[in-house]
mmCIF file of N, CA, C and O in Angstrom:
data_model
loop_
_atom_site.group_PDB
_atom_site.id
_atom_site.type_symbol
_atom_site.label_atom_id
_atom_site.label_comp_id
_atom_site.label_asym_id
_atom_site.label_seq_id
_atom_site.Cartn_x
_atom_site.Cartn_y
_atom_site.Cartn_z
ATOM 1 N N UNK A 1 235.366 186.701 89.043
ATOM 2 C CA UNK A 1 234.983 188.185 89.315
ATOM 3 C C UNK A 1 233.264 188.985 88.966
ATOM 4 O O UNK A 1 233.520 189.712 89.882
ATOM 5 N N UNK A 2 233.364 188.308 87.794
ATOM 6 C CA UNK A 2 231.366 188.118 87.571
ATOM 7 C C UNK A 2 230.405 187.452 88.914
ATOM 8 O O UNK A 2 230.037 188.484 89.826
ATOM 9 N N UNK A 3 231.543 186.999 89.065
ATOM 10 C CA UNK A 3 230.449 186.318 90.760
ATOM 11 C C UNK A 3 231.021 186.983 92.493
ATOM 12 O O UNK A 3 229.859 187.587 92.297
ATOM 13 N N UNK A 4 232.293 187.431 92.016
ATOM 14 C CA UNK A 4 232.482 189.105 93.390
ATOM 15 C C UNK A 4 231.082 190.052 92.691
ATOM 16 O O UNK A 4 230.882 190.761 94.211
ATOM 17 N N UNK A 5 231.717 190.255 91.772
ATOM 18 C CA UNK A 5 230.545 191.715 91.865
ATOM 19 C C UNK A 5 228.781 192.010 92.373
ATOM 20 O O UNK A 5 227.912 192.524 92.103
ATOM 21 N N UNK A 6 228.487 189.976 90.716
ATOM 22 C CA UNK A 6 226.444 189.800 91.038
ATOM 23 C C UNK A 6 226.587 190.083 93.298
ATOM 24 O O UNK A 6 225.848 190.438 93.588
ATOM 25 N N UNK A 7 227.666 189.260 93.591
ATOM 26 C CA UNK A 7 227.069 189.349 95.751
ATOM 27 C C UNK A 7 226.996 191.169 95.934
ATOM 28 O O UNK A 7 226.546 190.658 96.658
ATOM 29 N N UNK A 8 228.863 191.310 95.825
ATOM 30 C CA UNK A 8 228.033 192.556 96.338
ATOM 31 C C UNK A 8 227.149 193.508 95.176
ATOM 32 O O UNK A 8 226.362 194.423 96.680
ATOM 33 N N UNK A 9 226.960 193.273 93.971
ATOM 34 C CA UNK A 9 225.046 193.638 94.392
ATOM 35 C C UNK A 9 224.554 193.321 94.960
ATOM 36 O O UNK A 9 222.887 193.965 94.772
ATOM 37 N N UNK A 10 223.826 191.859 95.300
ATOM 38 C CA UNK A 10 223.371 191.551 96.144
ATOM 39 C C UNK A 10 223.206 191.819 97.213
ATOM 40 O O UNK A 10 222.316 192.758 98.258
ATOM 41 N N UNK A 11 224.814 192.389 97.770
ATOM 42 C CA UNK A 11 224.530 192.701 99.106
ATOM 43 C C UNK A 11 223.435 194.451 98.507
ATOM 44 O O UNK A 11 223.745 193.932 100.303
ATOM 45 N N UNK A 12 224.138 194.898 98.339
ATOM 46 C CA UNK A 12 223.448 196.065 97.719
ATOM 47 C C UNK A 12 222.463 196.211 97.969
ATOM 48 O O UNK A 12 221.849 196.839 98.808
ATOM 49 N N UNK A 13 221.938 195.759 97.290
ATOM 50 C CA UNK A 13 220.307 195.964 97.267
ATOM 51 C C UNK A 13 219.459 195.168 98.251
ATOM 52 O O UNK A 13 218.718 196.072 98.605
ATOM 53 N N UNK A 14 220.434 194.241 99.177
ATOM 54 C CA UNK A 14 219.807 193.126 99.986
ATOM 55 C C UNK A 14 220.223 194.602 101.282
ATOM 56 O O UNK A 14 219.275 194.920 102.822
ATOM 57 N N UNK A 15 220.938 195.614 101.307
ATOM 58 C CA UNK A 15 221.177 196.835 102.803
ATOM 59 C C UNK A 15 220.674 198.530 102.045
ATOM 60 O O UNK A 15 220.617 198.943 102.628
ATOM 61 N N UNK A 16 220.216 197.930 100.351
ATOM 62 C CA UNK A 16 219.745 198.562 100.123
ATOM 63 C C UNK A 16 219.284 199.939 99.533
ATOM 64 O O UNK A 16 219.385 201.452 99.514
ATOM 65 N N UNK A 17 220.971 199.891 99.374
ATOM 66 C CA UNK A 17 221.402 200.791 98.261
ATOM 67 C C UNK A 17 221.508 201.596 97.014
ATOM 68 O O UNK A 17 221.663 202.143 96.710
ATOM 69 N N UNK A 18 220.200 200.522 96.678
ATOM 70 C CA UNK A 18 219.639 200.798 95.446
ATOM 71 C C UNK A 18 219.304 201.551 94.694
ATOM 72 O O UNK A 18 218.371 201.721 94.743
ATOM 73 N N UNK A 19 218.647 202.020 96.388
ATOM 74 C CA UNK A 19 217.400 203.033 96.216
ATOM 75 C C UNK A 19 218.217 204.758 95.699
ATOM 76 O O UNK A 19 216.722 205.332 96.082
ATOM 77 N N UNK A 20 218.682 204.972 95.217
ATOM 78 C CA UNK A 20 220.220 206.372 96.066
ATOM 79 C C UNK A 20 221.194 206.191 95.660
ATOM 80 O O UNK A 20 221.811 205.062 96.437
ATOM 81 N N UNK A 21 221.546 207.119 95.616
ATOM 82 C CA UNK A 21 223.429 207.493 95.175
ATOM 83 C C UNK A 21 223.055 207.476 96.467
ATOM 84 O O UNK A 21 224.371 207.377 97.530
ATOM 85 N N UNK A 22 222.107 208.643 97.266
ATOM 86 C CA UNK A 22 222.614 209.012 98.690
ATOM 87 C C UNK A 22 223.072 207.927 100.091
ATOM 88 O O UNK A 22 223.910 208.020 100.051
ATOM 89 N N UNK A 23 221.935 206.821 99.995
ATOM 90 C CA UNK A 23 222.394 206.042 100.396
ATOM 91 C C UNK A 23 223.590 205.612 101.154
ATOM 92 O O UNK A 23 224.534 205.463 101.486
ATOM 93 N N UNK A 24 224.013 204.839 99.530
ATOM 94 C CA UNK A 24 225.562 203.917 99.482
ATOM 95 C C UNK A 24 226.436 205.141 99.238
ATOM 96 O O UNK A 24 227.451 204.580 99.955
ATOM 97 N N UNK A 25 226.806 206.789 99.755
ATOM 98 C CA UNK A 25 227.497 207.683 99.705
ATOM 99 C C UNK A 25 227.489 207.698 100.900
ATOM 100 O O UNK A 25 228.745 207.466 101.999
ATOM 101 N N UNK A 26 226.094 207.824 101.385
ATOM 102 C CA UNK A 26 226.499 208.053 103.631
ATOM 103 C C UNK A 26 226.957 206.494 103.910
ATOM 104 O O UNK A 26 227.343 206.813 104.953
ATOM 105 N N UNK A 27 226.999 205.720 103.286
ATOM 106 C CA UNK A 27 226.865 204.444 103.633
ATOM 107 C C UNK A 27 228.681 204.183 103.943
ATOM 108 O O UNK A 27 229.312 204.097 104.738
ATOM 109 N N UNK A 28 229.241 204.797 102.400
ATOM 110 C CA UNK A 28 230.718 204.895 102.637
ATOM 111 C C UNK A 28 231.112 205.744 103.298
ATOM 112 O O UNK A 28 232.399 205.879 103.590
ATOM 113 N N UNK A 29 231.375 206.993 102.839
ATOM 114 C CA UNK A 29 231.374 208.223 104.721
ATOM 115 C C UNK A 29 231.390 207.652 105.834
ATOM 116 O O UNK A 29 232.250 207.335 106.359
ATOM 117 N N UNK A 30 230.386 206.515 106.054
ATOM 118 C CA UNK A 30 229.838 206.750 107.961
ATOM 119 C C UNK A 30 231.603 205.512 107.936
ATOM 120 O O UNK A 30 231.671 205.961 108.924
ATOM 121 N N UNK A 31 231.661 204.966 106.974
ATOM 122 C CA UNK A 31 232.804 203.886 107.059
ATOM 123 C C UNK A 31 234.173 204.218 107.324
ATOM 124 O O UNK A 31 234.883 203.717 107.909
ATOM 125 N N UNK A 32 234.034 205.191 106.285
ATOM 126 C CA UNK A 32 235.049 206.206 106.743
ATOM 127 C C UNK A 32 235.622 207.073 107.249
ATOM 128 O O UNK A 32 236.578 206.698 108.262
ATOM 129 N N UNK A 33 234.490 207.741 108.069
ATOM 130 C CA UNK A 33 234.906 208.161 109.771
ATOM 131 C C UNK A 33 234.938 207.330 110.786
ATOM 132 O O UNK A 33 235.312 207.423 111.602
ATOM 133 N N UNK A 34 234.203 205.377 110.369
ATOM 134 C CA UNK A 34 234.922 204.707 111.361
ATOM 135 C C UNK A 34 236.539 204.101 111.332
ATOM 136 O O UNK A 34 237.091 204.005 112.137
ATOM 137 N N UNK A 35 236.354 204.587 110.119
ATOM 138 C CA UNK A 35 238.269 203.343 109.915
ATOM 139 C C UNK A 35 238.716 205.154 110.492
ATOM 140 O O UNK A 35 240.466 204.912 111.443
ATOM 141 N N UNK A 36 238.181 206.302 110.536
ATOM 142 C CA UNK A 36 239.259 207.267 110.833
ATOM 143 C C UNK A 36 239.231 207.704 112.264
ATOM 144 O O UNK A 36 240.419 207.820 113.392
ATOM 145 N N UNK A 37 237.854 206.868 113.224
ATOM 146 C CA UNK A 37 238.413 207.585 114.468
ATOM 147 C C UNK A 37 238.809 206.071 114.607
ATOM 148 O O UNK A 37 239.713 205.876 115.918
ATOM 149 N N UNK A 38 238.876 204.723 113.794
ATOM 150 C CA UNK A 38 240.028 204.012 115.348
ATOM 151 C C UNK A 38 241.704 203.630 114.681
ATOM 152 O O UNK A 38 242.534 203.359 115.639
ATOM 153 N N UNK A 39 241.740 204.779 113.444
ATOM 154 C CA UNK A 39 242.991 205.650 113.525
ATOM 155 C C UNK A 39 243.476 205.454 114.567
ATOM 156 O O UNK A 39 244.529 205.859 114.327
ATOM 157 N N UNK A 40 242.932 207.652 114.644
ATOM 158 C CA UNK A 40 243.452 207.644 115.783
ATOM 159 C C UNK A 40 242.568 208.286 116.558
ATOM 160 O O UNK A 40 242.915 208.624 117.903
ATOM 161 N N UNK A 41 242.466 206.343 117.623
ATOM 162 C CA UNK A 41 242.913 205.935 118.518
ATOM 163 C C UNK A 41 240.911 205.157 120.035
ATOM 164 O O UNK A 41 240.771 205.180 120.647
ATOM 165 N N UNK A 42 240.384 204.914 118.667
ATOM 166 C CA UNK A 42 240.081 204.036 119.008
ATOM 167 C C UNK A 42 239.936 202.321 119.035
ATOM 168 O O UNK A 42 239.233 202.133 119.884
ATOM 169 N N UNK A 43 240.879 202.018 119.684
ATOM 170 C CA UNK A 43 241.333 200.751 119.900
ATOM 171 C C UNK A 43 241.560 201.135 120.973
ATOM 172 O O UNK A 43 241.970 200.170 121.918
ATOM 173 N N UNK A 44 241.570 202.116 121.857
ATOM 174 C CA UNK A 44 241.653 202.525 123.370
ATOM 175 C C UNK A 44 241.298 202.406 124.311
ATOM 176 O O UNK A 44 241.259 202.113 125.998
ATOM 177 N N UNK A 45 239.939 201.116 123.642
ATOM 178 C CA UNK A 45 238.773 201.493 124.410
ATOM 179 C C UNK A 45 239.044 199.704 125.257
ATOM 180 O O UNK A 45 239.268 199.171 126.641
ATOM 181 N N UNK A 46 240.578 198.934 124.337
ATOM 182 C CA UNK A 46 241.204 198.101 125.569
ATOM 183 C C UNK A 46 241.758 197.680 126.412
ATOM 184 O O UNK A 46 241.916 196.994 126.946
ATOM 185 N N UNK A 47 242.189 199.183 126.809
ATOM 186 C CA UNK A 47 242.865 199.389 127.914
ATOM 187 C C UNK A 47 242.778 199.453 128.618
ATOM 188 O O UNK A 47 242.929 199.456 130.049
ATOM 189 N N UNK A 48 240.702 199.827 129.181
ATOM 190 C CA UNK A 48 240.323 199.931 129.783
ATOM 191 C C UNK A 48 239.833 198.602 130.799
ATOM 192 O O UNK A 48 239.093 198.281 131.050
ATOM 193 N N UNK A 49 240.528 197.504 129.743
ATOM 194 C CA UNK A 49 239.192 197.463 129.810
ATOM 195 C C UNK A 49 240.020 195.442 131.708
ATOM 196 O O UNK A 49 241.658 195.685 131.773
ATOM 197 N N UNK A 50 239.136 195.487 131.639
ATOM 198 C CA UNK A 50 239.471 194.858 133.155
ATOM 199 C C UNK A 50 239.910 193.006 133.299
ATOM 200 O O UNK A 50 241.487 193.601 134.045
ATOM 201 N N UNK A 51 240.039 192.193 132.523
ATOM 202 C CA UNK A 51 240.506 191.267 133.160
ATOM 203 C C UNK A 51 240.699 190.751 131.280
ATOM 204 O O UNK A 51 240.283 191.825 130.433
ATOM 205 N N UNK A 52 241.302 188.897 131.181
ATOM 206 C CA UNK A 52 242.133 188.818 129.919
ATOM 207 C C UNK A 52 240.421 188.737 128.844
ATOM 208 O O UNK A 52 240.242 189.373 127.221
ATOM 209 N N UNK A 53 239.045 187.828 129.532
ATOM 210 C CA UNK A 53 238.177 187.619 128.372
ATOM 211 C C UNK A 53 237.807 188.856 128.177
ATOM 212 O O UNK A 53 237.077 188.548 127.802
ATOM 213 N N UNK A 54 237.653 189.799 128.629
ATOM 214 C CA UNK A 54 236.311 191.270 128.199
ATOM 215 C C UNK A 54 237.312 191.680 127.177
ATOM 216 O O UNK A 54 236.824 192.369 125.685
ATOM 217 N N UNK A 55 238.644 191.684 127.454
ATOM 218 C CA UNK A 55 239.805 192.053 126.376
ATOM 219 C C UNK A 55 238.833 191.084 125.062
ATOM 220 O O UNK A 55 239.164 191.798 123.507
ATOM 221 N N UNK A 56 239.611 190.293 125.274
ATOM 222 C CA UNK A 56 238.557 189.007 123.969
ATOM 223 C C UNK A 56 237.443 188.806 123.163
ATOM 224 O O UNK A 56 237.564 188.747 122.756
ATOM 225 N N UNK A 57 236.351 188.878 124.384
ATOM 226 C CA UNK A 57 235.535 190.154 124.081
ATOM 227 C C UNK A 57 235.445 191.120 122.647
ATOM 228 O O UNK A 57 234.263 190.953 121.909
ATOM 229 N N UNK A 58 236.353 191.726 123.587
ATOM 230 C CA UNK A 58 236.073 192.945 122.348
ATOM 231 C C UNK A 58 236.900 192.914 121.322
ATOM 232 O O UNK A 58 235.707 193.172 120.990
ATOM 233 N N UNK A 59 237.570 192.391 121.622
ATOM 234 C CA UNK A 59 238.524 192.365 120.748
ATOM 235 C C UNK A 59 237.253 191.930 119.092
ATOM 236 O O UNK A 59 237.380 191.609 117.821
ATOM 237 N N UNK A 60 237.033 190.160 119.971
ATOM 238 C CA UNK A 60 235.600 189.958 118.214
ATOM 239 C C UNK A 60 235.111 190.778 118.134
ATOM 240 O O UNK A 60 234.417 190.449 117.131
ATOM 241 N N UNK A 61 234.465 191.784 118.694
ATOM 242 C CA UNK A 61 233.141 192.368 118.494
ATOM 243 C C UNK A 61 233.901 193.773 117.661
ATOM 244 O O UNK A 61 233.294 194.072 116.423
ATOM 245 N N UNK A 62 234.956 194.207 117.788
ATOM 246 C CA UNK A 62 235.972 194.227 116.788
ATOM 247 C C UNK A 62 235.819 193.792 115.250
ATOM 248 O O UNK A 62 236.167 194.077 115.006
ATOM 249 N N UNK A 63 236.793 192.394 115.867
ATOM 250 C CA UNK A 63 236.673 191.783 114.160
ATOM 251 C C UNK A 63 235.291 191.609 113.207
ATOM 252 O O UNK A 63 235.698 191.892 112.354
ATOM 253 N N UNK A 64 234.182 191.553 114.089
ATOM 254 C CA UNK A 64 233.296 191.646 113.305
ATOM 255 C C UNK A 64 233.106 193.142 113.056
ATOM 256 O O UNK A 64 232.364 192.575 111.608
ATOM 257 N N UNK A 65 233.401 194.083 114.000
ATOM 258 C CA UNK A 65 232.185 195.479 112.912
ATOM 259 C C UNK A 65 232.583 195.542 111.501
ATOM 260 O O UNK A 65 232.691 196.315 110.491
ATOM 261 N N UNK A 66 234.990 195.687 111.988
ATOM 262 C CA UNK A 66 235.574 194.983 111.156
ATOM 263 C C UNK A 66 235.183 195.317 109.889
ATOM 264 O O UNK A 66 235.401 195.602 108.325
ATOM 265 N N UNK A 67 235.239 193.270 109.316
ATOM 266 C CA UNK A 67 234.455 192.677 107.798
ATOM 267 C C UNK A 67 233.669 193.393 107.586
ATOM 268 O O UNK A 67 233.093 193.474 106.551
ATOM 269 N N UNK A 68 232.053 193.647 108.657
ATOM 270 C CA UNK A 68 230.703 194.820 108.157
ATOM 271 C C UNK A 68 231.902 195.057 107.368
ATOM 272 O O UNK A 68 230.572 195.715 106.932
ATOM 273 N N UNK A 69 232.097 196.260 107.954
ATOM 274 C CA UNK A 69 231.981 197.813 107.661
ATOM 275 C C UNK A 69 233.213 197.677 106.204
ATOM 276 O O UNK A 69 233.064 198.810 104.835
ATOM 277 N N UNK A 70 233.438 196.180 105.581
ATOM 278 C CA UNK A 70 234.751 195.837 104.568
ATOM 279 C C UNK A 70 233.431 196.048 103.420
ATOM 280 O O UNK A 70 232.955 196.054 102.338
ATOM 281 N N UNK A 71 233.145 194.862 103.666
ATOM 282 C CA UNK A 71 230.764 194.683 102.897
ATOM 283 C C UNK A 71 231.105 195.106 102.982
ATOM 284 O O UNK A 71 230.555 195.482 101.659
ATOM 285 N N UNK A 72 230.248 197.021 103.894
ATOM 286 C CA UNK A 72 229.654 197.626 103.656
ATOM 287 C C UNK A 72 230.375 198.331 102.262
ATOM 288 O O UNK A 72 229.606 199.554 101.109
ATOM 289 N N UNK A 73 231.276 198.919 102.421
ATOM 290 C CA UNK A 73 232.415 199.489 101.483
ATOM 291 C C UNK A 73 232.193 199.333 100.367
ATOM 292 O O UNK A 73 232.095 199.548 99.381
ATOM 293 N N UNK A 74 231.794 197.124 100.433
ATOM 294 C CA UNK A 74 232.833 197.363 99.324
ATOM 295 C C UNK A 74 231.077 196.995 98.532
ATOM 296 O O UNK A 74 230.880 197.496 96.994
ATOM 297 N N UNK A 75 229.930 197.473 99.391
ATOM 298 C CA UNK A 75 229.172 196.883 98.116
ATOM 299 C C UNK A 75 227.814 198.122 98.100
ATOM 300 O O UNK A 75 227.892 198.759 96.842
ATOM 301 N N UNK A 76 228.187 199.353 98.702
ATOM 302 C CA UNK A 76 228.554 200.555 98.245
ATOM 303 C C UNK A 76 229.566 201.140 96.657
ATOM 304 O O UNK A 76 229.055 201.513 96.493
ATOM 305 N N UNK A 77 230.624 200.618 97.045
ATOM 306 C CA UNK A 77 231.372 201.384 95.833
ATOM 307 C C UNK A 77 231.035 200.540 94.918
ATOM 308 O O UNK A 77 230.360 201.660 93.485
ATOM 309 N N UNK A 78 230.061 199.403 94.844
ATOM 310 C CA UNK A 78 229.679 198.101 93.815
ATOM 311 C C UNK A 78 228.288 198.996 92.771
ATOM 312 O O UNK A 78 228.301 199.392 92.020
ATOM 313 N N UNK A 79 227.898 200.116 93.949
ATOM 314 C CA UNK A 79 226.611 200.301 93.440
ATOM 315 C C UNK A 79 226.180 201.843 93.463
ATOM 316 O O UNK A 79 225.679 201.930 92.096
ATOM 317 N N UNK A 80 227.958 202.734 93.832
ATOM 318 C CA UNK A 80 227.787 203.709 93.281
ATOM 319 C C UNK A 80 228.637 203.556 91.760
ATOM 320 O O UNK A 80 227.951 203.849 90.508
ATOM 321 N N UNK A 81 229.579 203.021 91.550
ATOM 322 C CA UNK A 81 230.037 202.322 90.635
ATOM 323 C C UNK A 81 229.123 201.940 89.230
ATOM 324 O O UNK A 81 228.418 202.253 88.585
ATOM 325 N N UNK A 82 228.728 200.628 89.365
ATOM 326 C CA UNK A 82 227.347 200.135 88.647
ATOM 327 C C UNK A 82 226.317 202.262 87.790
ATOM 328 O O UNK A 82 225.813 202.150 87.414
ATOM 329 N N UNK A 83 225.389 202.584 89.324
ATOM 330 C CA UNK A 83 224.615 203.707 89.343
ATOM 331 C C UNK A 83 225.738 204.774 87.900
ATOM 332 O O UNK A 83 225.326 205.483 86.765
ATOM 333 N N UNK A 84 226.515 204.619 87.720
ATOM 334 C CA UNK A 84 227.828 205.101 87.542
ATOM 335 C C UNK A 84 227.761 205.189 85.870
ATOM 336 O O UNK A 84 227.712 205.003 85.119
ATOM 337 N N UNK A 85 227.285 203.345 86.042
ATOM 338 C CA UNK A 85 227.850 203.102 84.671
ATOM 339 C C UNK A 85 226.532 203.801 83.732
ATOM 340 O O UNK A 85 226.753 203.539 83.073
ATOM 341 N N UNK A 86 225.334 202.999 84.498
ATOM 342 C CA UNK A 86 224.222 202.828 84.125
ATOM 343 C C UNK A 86 223.741 204.842 83.730
ATOM 344 O O UNK A 86 223.380 205.052 82.094
ATOM 345 N N UNK A 87 224.631 205.514 84.229
ATOM 346 C CA UNK A 87 223.742 206.707 83.705
ATOM 347 C C UNK A 87 225.036 207.167 83.003
ATOM 348 O O UNK A 87 224.009 207.660 81.647
ATOM 349 N N UNK A 88 225.855 206.220 82.422
ATOM 350 C CA UNK A 88 227.146 207.433 81.243
ATOM 351 C C UNK A 88 226.412 206.100 79.847
ATOM 352 O O UNK A 88 226.565 206.847 78.488
ATOM 353 N N UNK A 89 225.576 205.124 79.615
ATOM 354 C CA UNK A 89 225.073 204.149 79.008
ATOM 355 C C UNK A 89 223.100 205.313 79.104
ATOM 356 O O UNK A 89 222.719 205.362 77.656
ATOM 357 N N UNK A 90 223.153 206.035 78.961
ATOM 358 C CA UNK A 90 222.002 206.975 78.843
ATOM 359 C C UNK A 90 222.074 207.655 78.176
ATOM 360 O O UNK A 90 223.011 208.864 77.517
#
């Protein structure tokens, strides 16, 4: 478990979340908005695709974006948790 926390902390530092709570909170809000739009009909873009190859490419792009959003959300939550724990120690 410590390895995952270390990896998420390293991702958070790499994305610049360690510069303040606002960046991590904005990233988490952005991921939430992305998922809300996706749940409310963001997949409609696949119905307008002309060919099966276009649909396949769009699905791979969406898969990459979903995976990236999960990493960003996990790193933001880890950074917010770390900063909260640091504040409580003071």
